[in-house]
Short mmCIF file of N, CA and C in Angstrom, two decimals:
data_model
loop_
_atom_site.label_atom_id
_atom_site.label_comp_id
_atom_site.label_asym_id
_atom_site.label_seq_id
_atom_site.Cartn_x
_atom_site.Cartn_y
_atom_site.Cartn_z
N MET W 1145 92.08 101.00 115.82
CA MET W 1145 92.92 100.49 116.88
C MET W 1145 93.10 101.57 117.94
N SER W 1146 93.48 101.16 119.11
CA SER W 1146 93.69 102.10 120.21
C SER W 1146 95.18 102.32 120.43
N GLU W 1147 95.56 103.57 120.50
CA GLU W 1147 96.97 103.89 120.75
C GLU W 1147 97.28 103.62 122.22
N VAL W 1148 98.42 102.98 122.45
CA VAL W 1148 98.88 102.70 123.82
C VAL W 1148 99.99 103.66 124.20
N TYR W 1149 100.98 103.80 123.32
CA TYR W 1149 102.10 104.70 123.57
C TYR W 1149 102.34 105.60 122.37
N TYR W 1150 102.83 106.80 122.65
CA TYR W 1150 103.17 107.77 121.61
C TYR W 1150 104.52 108.35 122.00
N ALA W 1151 105.45 108.42 121.07
CA ALA W 1151 106.79 108.91 121.37
C ALA W 1151 107.14 110.10 120.50
N LEU W 1152 107.67 111.13 121.13
CA LEU W 1152 108.12 112.35 120.47
C LEU W 1152 109.59 112.57 120.77
N PRO W 1153 110.31 113.25 119.86
CA PRO W 1153 111.71 113.58 120.17
C PRO W 1153 111.79 114.52 121.37
N ARG W 1154 112.83 114.35 122.19
CA ARG W 1154 113.04 115.24 123.33
C ARG W 1154 113.78 116.48 122.89
N PRO W 1155 113.49 117.65 123.42
CA PRO W 1155 112.34 117.93 124.27
C PRO W 1155 111.07 117.91 123.44
N ALA W 1156 110.00 117.34 124.02
CA ALA W 1156 108.75 117.18 123.28
C ALA W 1156 108.14 118.54 122.95
N PRO W 1157 107.80 118.77 121.68
CA PRO W 1157 107.24 120.07 121.29
C PRO W 1157 105.78 120.27 121.71
N TYR W 1158 105.09 119.18 122.10
CA TYR W 1158 103.70 119.26 122.53
C TYR W 1158 103.36 118.01 123.30
N ILE W 1159 102.20 118.01 123.94
CA ILE W 1159 101.70 116.83 124.64
C ILE W 1159 100.63 116.21 123.75
N PRO W 1160 100.73 114.91 123.46
CA PRO W 1160 99.78 114.29 122.53
C PRO W 1160 98.40 114.09 123.15
N ASP W 1161 97.41 113.91 122.26
CA ASP W 1161 96.06 113.58 122.70
C ASP W 1161 96.07 112.25 123.44
N ILE W 1162 95.07 112.04 124.29
CA ILE W 1162 94.93 110.76 124.99
C ILE W 1162 93.68 110.04 124.49
N ASN W 1163 93.56 108.77 124.88
CA ASN W 1163 92.42 107.95 124.46
C ASN W 1163 92.25 108.01 122.95
N TYR W 1164 93.37 107.90 122.25
CA TYR W 1164 93.45 108.11 120.81
C TYR W 1164 93.12 106.83 120.07
N LYS W 1165 92.24 106.93 119.09
CA LYS W 1165 91.84 105.80 118.25
C LYS W 1165 92.08 106.17 116.79
N THR W 1166 92.47 105.18 115.99
CA THR W 1166 92.69 105.45 114.58
C THR W 1166 92.30 104.24 113.73
N THR W 1167 91.89 104.52 112.52
CA THR W 1167 91.52 103.48 111.56
C THR W 1167 92.08 103.86 110.20
N ILE W 1168 92.65 102.89 109.50
CA ILE W 1168 93.09 103.09 108.12
C ILE W 1168 92.19 102.23 107.23
N THR W 1169 91.55 102.87 106.25
CA THR W 1169 90.68 102.14 105.33
C THR W 1169 91.06 102.48 103.89
N LYS W 1170 90.85 101.50 103.00
CA LYS W 1170 91.10 101.73 101.58
C LYS W 1170 89.92 102.48 100.99
N ASP W 1171 90.20 103.50 100.21
CA ASP W 1171 89.14 104.26 99.55
C ASP W 1171 88.60 103.43 98.39
N PRO W 1172 87.28 103.21 98.34
CA PRO W 1172 86.70 102.39 97.27
C PRO W 1172 87.01 102.96 95.88
N GLY W 1173 87.41 102.07 94.97
CA GLY W 1173 87.68 102.47 93.60
C GLY W 1173 88.92 103.32 93.43
N SER W 1174 89.83 103.27 94.39
CA SER W 1174 91.01 104.13 94.36
C SER W 1174 92.21 103.35 94.90
N SER W 1175 93.40 103.86 94.65
CA SER W 1175 94.59 103.26 95.25
C SER W 1175 94.94 103.97 96.57
N GLN W 1176 94.16 104.97 96.92
CA GLN W 1176 94.40 105.76 98.14
C GLN W 1176 93.78 105.10 99.37
N TYR W 1177 94.29 105.50 100.54
CA TYR W 1177 93.76 105.09 101.83
C TYR W 1177 93.42 106.34 102.63
N THR W 1178 92.58 106.19 103.63
CA THR W 1178 92.26 107.29 104.53
C THR W 1178 92.54 106.86 105.95
N LEU W 1179 93.26 107.70 106.68
CA LEU W 1179 93.50 107.49 108.09
C LEU W 1179 92.55 108.43 108.85
N ALA W 1180 91.63 107.85 109.60
CA ALA W 1180 90.69 108.63 110.42
C ALA W 1180 91.09 108.46 111.87
N SER W 1181 91.07 109.57 112.62
CA SER W 1181 91.50 109.50 114.01
C SER W 1181 90.63 110.39 114.89
N LYS W 1182 90.64 110.04 116.18
CA LYS W 1182 89.98 110.88 117.18
C LYS W 1182 90.65 110.64 118.52
N GLY W 1183 90.71 111.70 119.30
CA GLY W 1183 91.32 111.61 120.62
C GLY W 1183 90.89 112.79 121.46
N GLU W 1184 91.22 112.74 122.73
CA GLU W 1184 90.85 113.79 123.65
C GLU W 1184 92.04 114.70 123.90
N THR W 1185 91.84 116.00 123.77
CA THR W 1185 92.93 116.95 123.99
C THR W 1185 93.33 116.93 125.46
N PRO W 1186 94.62 117.06 125.74
CA PRO W 1186 95.09 116.99 127.13
C PRO W 1186 95.06 118.35 127.84
N THR W 1187 94.11 119.18 127.50
CA THR W 1187 94.02 120.53 128.08
C THR W 1187 93.15 120.52 129.33
N ALA W 1188 93.10 121.66 130.01
CA ALA W 1188 92.29 121.78 131.22
C ALA W 1188 90.81 121.52 130.92
N ASN W 1189 90.34 121.97 129.76
CA ASN W 1189 88.98 121.69 129.30
C ASN W 1189 89.07 120.82 128.07
N PRO W 1190 89.20 119.49 128.24
CA PRO W 1190 89.42 118.61 127.10
C PRO W 1190 88.25 118.61 126.12
N THR W 1191 88.59 118.44 124.85
CA THR W 1191 87.59 118.33 123.79
C THR W 1191 87.95 117.13 122.93
N CYS W 1192 87.01 116.77 122.06
CA CYS W 1192 87.27 115.69 121.10
C CYS W 1192 87.94 116.30 119.88
N ALA W 1193 89.13 115.81 119.58
CA ALA W 1193 89.84 116.24 118.37
C ALA W 1193 89.76 115.09 117.37
N SER W 1194 89.24 115.36 116.20
CA SER W 1194 89.15 114.31 115.18
C SER W 1194 89.61 114.85 113.85
N GLY W 1195 89.97 113.95 112.97
CA GLY W 1195 90.40 114.37 111.65
C GLY W 1195 90.69 113.18 110.78
N SER W 1196 91.01 113.47 109.53
CA SER W 1196 91.39 112.41 108.61
C SER W 1196 92.46 112.95 107.66
N VAL W 1197 93.25 112.04 107.17
CA VAL W 1197 94.31 112.40 106.24
C VAL W 1197 94.37 111.33 105.16
N SER W 1198 94.68 111.75 103.95
CA SER W 1198 94.80 110.83 102.82
C SER W 1198 96.20 110.24 102.81
N LEU W 1199 96.28 108.94 102.56
CA LEU W 1199 97.55 108.23 102.50
C LEU W 1199 97.77 107.69 101.10
N THR W 1200 98.93 107.94 100.53
CA THR W 1200 99.28 107.42 99.22
C THR W 1200 100.27 106.27 99.42
N PRO W 1201 99.91 105.05 99.04
CA PRO W 1201 100.81 103.92 99.28
C PRO W 1201 102.06 103.96 98.40
N VAL W 1202 103.15 103.46 98.96
CA VAL W 1202 104.39 103.26 98.22
C VAL W 1202 104.53 101.76 98.04
N TYR W 1203 104.56 101.30 96.80
CA TYR W 1203 104.56 99.87 96.52
C TYR W 1203 105.97 99.31 96.43
N GLY W 1204 106.07 97.98 96.53
CA GLY W 1204 107.35 97.30 96.40
C GLY W 1204 108.13 97.23 97.69
N ILE W 1205 107.45 97.45 98.83
CA ILE W 1205 108.10 97.43 100.14
C ILE W 1205 107.31 96.45 101.01
N ASN W 1206 107.99 95.73 101.91
CA ASN W 1206 107.31 94.69 102.67
C ASN W 1206 106.63 95.22 103.94
N ARG W 1207 106.41 96.50 104.01
CA ARG W 1207 105.65 97.11 105.10
C ARG W 1207 104.65 98.06 104.49
N ALA W 1208 103.67 98.47 105.28
CA ALA W 1208 102.71 99.47 104.81
C ALA W 1208 103.39 100.83 104.91
N LEU W 1209 103.81 101.35 103.77
CA LEU W 1209 104.50 102.64 103.70
C LEU W 1209 103.64 103.59 102.89
N PHE W 1210 103.37 104.76 103.46
CA PHE W 1210 102.50 105.73 102.83
C PHE W 1210 103.15 107.10 102.81
N PHE W 1211 102.89 107.86 101.76
CA PHE W 1211 103.23 109.27 101.75
C PHE W 1211 102.09 110.05 102.38
N LEU W 1212 102.40 110.91 103.33
CA LEU W 1212 101.42 111.83 103.90
C LEU W 1212 101.43 113.13 103.11
N THR W 1213 102.61 113.55 102.75
CA THR W 1213 102.82 114.73 101.90
C THR W 1213 104.00 114.38 101.00
N ASN W 1214 104.49 115.34 100.25
CA ASN W 1214 105.67 115.08 99.41
C ASN W 1214 106.92 114.80 100.22
N THR W 1215 106.95 115.25 101.48
CA THR W 1215 108.17 115.08 102.29
C THR W 1215 107.93 114.35 103.60
N ALA W 1216 106.74 113.82 103.83
CA ALA W 1216 106.47 113.09 105.07
C ALA W 1216 105.92 111.71 104.74
N ILE W 1217 106.40 110.71 105.49
CA ILE W 1217 105.93 109.34 105.29
C ILE W 1217 105.38 108.78 106.60
N GLN W 1218 104.60 107.72 106.44
CA GLN W 1218 104.12 106.96 107.57
C GLN W 1218 104.35 105.49 107.27
N VAL W 1219 104.96 104.77 108.19
CA VAL W 1219 105.23 103.35 108.02
C VAL W 1219 104.48 102.61 109.13
N THR W 1220 103.78 101.54 108.75
CA THR W 1220 103.07 100.71 109.71
C THR W 1220 103.57 99.29 109.55
N TRP W 1221 103.89 98.61 110.67
CA TRP W 1221 104.38 97.24 110.60
C TRP W 1221 104.02 96.48 111.87
N SER W 1222 104.09 95.15 111.79
CA SER W 1222 103.80 94.31 112.94
C SER W 1222 104.15 92.87 112.63
N SER W 1223 104.61 92.14 113.64
CA SER W 1223 104.78 90.70 113.50
C SER W 1223 103.46 89.98 113.73
N CYS W 1224 102.48 90.69 114.32
CA CYS W 1224 101.17 90.11 114.60
C CYS W 1224 100.10 91.19 114.45
N PRO W 1225 99.76 91.57 113.20
CA PRO W 1225 98.85 92.69 112.98
C PRO W 1225 97.43 92.48 113.51
N THR W 1226 97.05 91.25 113.81
CA THR W 1226 95.72 91.05 114.40
C THR W 1226 95.69 91.49 115.86
N LYS W 1227 96.85 91.66 116.49
CA LYS W 1227 96.91 92.08 117.89
C LYS W 1227 97.44 93.51 118.07
N TYR W 1228 98.43 93.91 117.24
CA TYR W 1228 99.04 95.23 117.40
C TYR W 1228 99.69 95.70 116.12
N THR W 1229 99.93 96.99 116.04
CA THR W 1229 100.76 97.56 114.98
C THR W 1229 101.65 98.65 115.57
N LEU W 1230 102.76 98.85 114.94
CA LEU W 1230 103.66 99.96 115.25
C LEU W 1230 103.57 100.95 114.11
N ASN W 1231 103.72 102.20 114.42
CA ASN W 1231 103.58 103.24 113.42
C ASN W 1231 104.72 104.25 113.59
N MET W 1232 105.33 104.64 112.49
CA MET W 1232 106.38 105.65 112.51
C MET W 1232 106.04 106.71 111.47
N ARG W 1233 106.03 107.97 111.88
CA ARG W 1233 105.88 109.08 110.94
C ARG W 1233 107.19 109.83 110.90
N CYS W 1234 107.61 110.16 109.69
CA CYS W 1234 108.89 110.82 109.50
C CYS W 1234 108.70 112.04 108.60
N ALA W 1235 109.13 113.19 109.09
CA ALA W 1235 109.11 114.42 108.29
C ALA W 1235 110.46 114.54 107.57
N ASN W 1236 110.53 115.42 106.60
CA ASN W 1236 111.77 115.67 105.85
C ASN W 1236 112.33 114.40 105.20
N TYR W 1237 111.45 113.57 104.69
CA TYR W 1237 111.85 112.32 104.06
C TYR W 1237 112.07 112.53 102.56
N LYS W 1238 113.13 111.92 102.05
CA LYS W 1238 113.39 111.93 100.61
C LYS W 1238 113.33 110.50 100.12
N MET W 1239 112.65 110.28 99.00
CA MET W 1239 112.48 108.92 98.48
C MET W 1239 113.82 108.22 98.35
N GLY W 1240 113.88 106.98 98.82
CA GLY W 1240 115.11 106.20 98.78
C GLY W 1240 115.96 106.34 100.03
N GLN W 1241 115.62 107.28 100.87
CA GLN W 1241 116.35 107.48 102.13
C GLN W 1241 116.17 106.24 103.00
N LYS W 1242 117.22 105.77 103.64
CA LYS W 1242 117.16 104.54 104.44
C LYS W 1242 116.75 104.80 105.88
N LYS W 1243 117.02 106.00 106.40
CA LYS W 1243 116.74 106.28 107.80
C LYS W 1243 116.08 107.63 107.97
N CYS W 1244 115.39 107.78 109.08
CA CYS W 1244 114.81 109.06 109.47
C CYS W 1244 115.52 109.55 110.72
N LEU W 1245 115.78 110.83 110.79
CA LEU W 1245 116.40 111.39 111.99
C LEU W 1245 115.39 111.39 113.13
N ILE W 1246 115.85 111.09 114.34
CA ILE W 1246 114.95 111.06 115.50
C ILE W 1246 114.22 112.38 115.65
N LYS W 1247 114.88 113.49 115.39
CA LYS W 1247 114.24 114.81 115.55
C LYS W 1247 113.06 115.01 114.60
N ASP W 1248 112.99 114.20 113.53
CA ASP W 1248 111.92 114.30 112.54
C ASP W 1248 110.89 113.17 112.66
N THR W 1249 110.97 112.36 113.73
CA THR W 1249 110.22 111.12 113.79
C THR W 1249 109.35 111.05 115.05
N VAL W 1250 108.14 110.51 114.88
CA VAL W 1250 107.29 110.15 116.03
C VAL W 1250 106.87 108.69 115.85
N PHE W 1251 106.66 108.01 116.97
CA PHE W 1251 106.25 106.60 116.97
C PHE W 1251 104.94 106.44 117.72
N SER W 1252 104.15 105.45 117.30
CA SER W 1252 102.95 105.07 118.03
C SER W 1252 102.88 103.55 118.10
N VAL W 1253 102.32 103.07 119.20
CA VAL W 1253 102.04 101.65 119.38
C VAL W 1253 100.53 101.52 119.53
N TYR W 1254 99.91 100.69 118.68
CA TYR W 1254 98.46 100.49 118.70
C TYR W 1254 98.14 99.04 119.01
N ILE W 1255 97.04 98.82 119.72
CA ILE W 1255 96.59 97.45 119.99
C ILE W 1255 95.12 97.30 119.59
N HIS W 1256 94.75 96.05 119.29
CA HIS W 1256 93.35 95.66 119.16
C HIS W 1256 92.94 95.14 120.53
N GLY W 1257 91.78 95.52 120.99
CA GLY W 1257 91.30 94.99 122.26
C GLY W 1257 91.78 95.80 123.44
N ASN W 1258 92.18 95.10 124.51
CA ASN W 1258 92.59 95.79 125.72
C ASN W 1258 94.02 95.43 126.11
N MET W 1259 94.50 96.06 127.14
CA MET W 1259 95.88 95.86 127.56
C MET W 1259 96.14 94.45 128.07
N ASN W 1260 95.10 93.74 128.54
CA ASN W 1260 95.28 92.38 129.03
C ASN W 1260 95.78 91.45 127.94
N ASP W 1261 95.41 91.74 126.69
CA ASP W 1261 95.77 90.88 125.57
C ASP W 1261 96.99 91.38 124.79
N ALA W 1262 97.55 92.50 125.18
CA ALA W 1262 98.65 93.10 124.42
C ALA W 1262 99.95 92.32 124.64
N PRO W 1263 100.58 91.83 123.56
CA PRO W 1263 101.85 91.10 123.68
C PRO W 1263 103.02 92.08 123.79
N ILE W 1264 103.21 92.65 124.95
CA ILE W 1264 104.18 93.72 125.17
C ILE W 1264 105.60 93.32 124.76
N THR W 1265 106.02 92.11 125.10
CA THR W 1265 107.38 91.67 124.74
C THR W 1265 107.58 91.69 123.23
N GLU W 1266 106.61 91.19 122.47
CA GLU W 1266 106.71 91.17 121.01
C GLU W 1266 106.71 92.58 120.44
N ILE W 1267 105.91 93.46 121.02
CA ILE W 1267 105.86 94.85 120.56
C ILE W 1267 107.24 95.50 120.72
N ILE W 1268 107.83 95.32 121.88
CA ILE W 1268 109.16 95.91 122.15
C ILE W 1268 110.20 95.35 121.19
N GLU W 1269 110.17 94.04 120.97
CA GLU W 1269 111.13 93.41 120.06
C GLU W 1269 110.94 93.90 118.62
N ASP W 1270 109.68 94.01 118.18
CA ASP W 1270 109.38 94.50 116.83
C ASP W 1270 109.92 95.92 116.61
N LEU W 1271 109.69 96.78 117.59
CA LEU W 1271 110.15 98.16 117.49
C LEU W 1271 111.67 98.22 117.37
N CYS W 1272 112.36 97.52 118.25
CA CYS W 1272 113.83 97.56 118.26
C CYS W 1272 114.42 96.92 117.02
N ARG W 1273 113.87 95.79 116.60
CA ARG W 1273 114.39 95.07 115.43
C ARG W 1273 114.27 95.92 114.16
N ALA W 1274 113.15 96.63 114.00
CA ALA W 1274 112.91 97.39 112.77
C ALA W 1274 113.60 98.75 112.77
N THR W 1275 113.77 99.36 113.95
CA THR W 1275 114.24 100.75 113.99
C THR W 1275 115.49 100.98 114.82
N GLY W 1276 115.81 100.05 115.71
CA GLY W 1276 116.90 100.27 116.65
C GLY W 1276 116.48 101.11 117.85
N VAL W 1277 115.21 101.54 117.88
CA VAL W 1277 114.70 102.36 118.97
C VAL W 1277 114.25 101.46 120.11
N LYS W 1278 114.54 101.91 121.35
CA LYS W 1278 114.13 101.16 122.53
C LYS W 1278 113.31 102.05 123.45
N PHE W 1279 112.41 101.42 124.19
CA PHE W 1279 111.74 102.15 125.26
C PHE W 1279 112.82 102.55 126.26
N GLY W 1280 112.72 103.74 126.81
CA GLY W 1280 113.74 104.23 127.72
C GLY W 1280 114.85 104.99 127.02
N SER W 1281 114.76 105.14 125.72
CA SER W 1281 115.76 105.90 124.97
C SER W 1281 115.78 107.35 125.46
N PRO W 1282 116.95 107.92 125.71
CA PRO W 1282 117.01 109.31 126.18
C PRO W 1282 116.66 110.34 125.10
N THR W 1283 116.55 109.90 123.85
CA THR W 1283 116.23 110.84 122.77
C THR W 1283 114.74 110.95 122.49
N LEU W 1284 113.93 110.08 123.15
CA LEU W 1284 112.49 110.10 122.93
C LEU W 1284 111.74 110.26 124.25
N GLU W 1285 110.63 110.96 124.18
CA GLU W 1285 109.71 111.10 125.32
C GLU W 1285 108.50 110.23 125.01
N TRP W 1286 108.26 109.21 125.84
CA TRP W 1286 107.15 108.28 125.63
C TRP W 1286 105.96 108.68 126.49
N TYR W 1287 104.77 108.68 125.88
CA TYR W 1287 103.53 109.01 126.58
C TYR W 1287 102.59 107.81 126.54
N PHE W 1288 102.03 107.46 127.70
CA PHE W 1288 101.01 106.42 127.76
C PHE W 1288 99.69 107.09 127.44
N SER W 1289 99.02 106.67 126.38
CA SER W 1289 97.83 107.38 125.92
C SER W 1289 96.58 106.50 125.87
N PHE W 1290 96.66 105.28 126.36
CA PHE W 1290 95.56 104.32 126.25
C PHE W 1290 94.46 104.62 127.25
N GLY W 1291 93.23 104.48 126.83
CA GLY W 1291 92.11 104.64 127.74
C GLY W 1291 90.79 104.69 127.00
N GLU W 1292 89.73 104.68 127.75
CA GLU W 1292 88.39 104.77 127.19
C GLU W 1292 88.15 106.18 126.68
N ASN W 1293 87.67 106.30 125.47
CA ASN W 1293 87.40 107.60 124.89
C ASN W 1293 85.97 108.00 125.23
N THR W 1294 85.82 108.97 126.11
CA THR W 1294 84.49 109.36 126.57
C THR W 1294 83.96 110.61 125.87
N LEU W 1295 84.83 111.39 125.23
CA LEU W 1295 84.40 112.63 124.60
C LEU W 1295 84.06 112.47 123.12
N CYS W 1296 84.51 111.42 122.49
CA CYS W 1296 84.30 111.28 121.03
C CYS W 1296 83.28 110.19 120.71
#
């Protein structure tokens, strides 16, 4: 999927990659998943940054919830996953914790296809309903990162 927006706590500790694409696939013969990503660095001399990370699923939850490490999680959800997904990564997470602090959280909005087909109203409603977070929040810095990836 293609990332459209990326949100960091204010003040933002870094500028995110642009033209960012990511895929989550199930590892054959395993309960693990792999998140593969690539994007263009926002530097004066941009390069292709790519990588992958192993995801361990947490079962018994009605969203795609994964452990990235012992203390970091990633949650993926959508009312219409064939068109878009929302993603939240939270550091300093303890199992059973109900909320993540904004200072420990980043959000991403991903779409299938192009911006012409993106159901923006539904995306905004999904984000707010699940997290209470709104676009325009003074505690988050939102970056528009969508575009054609020419370096990767």
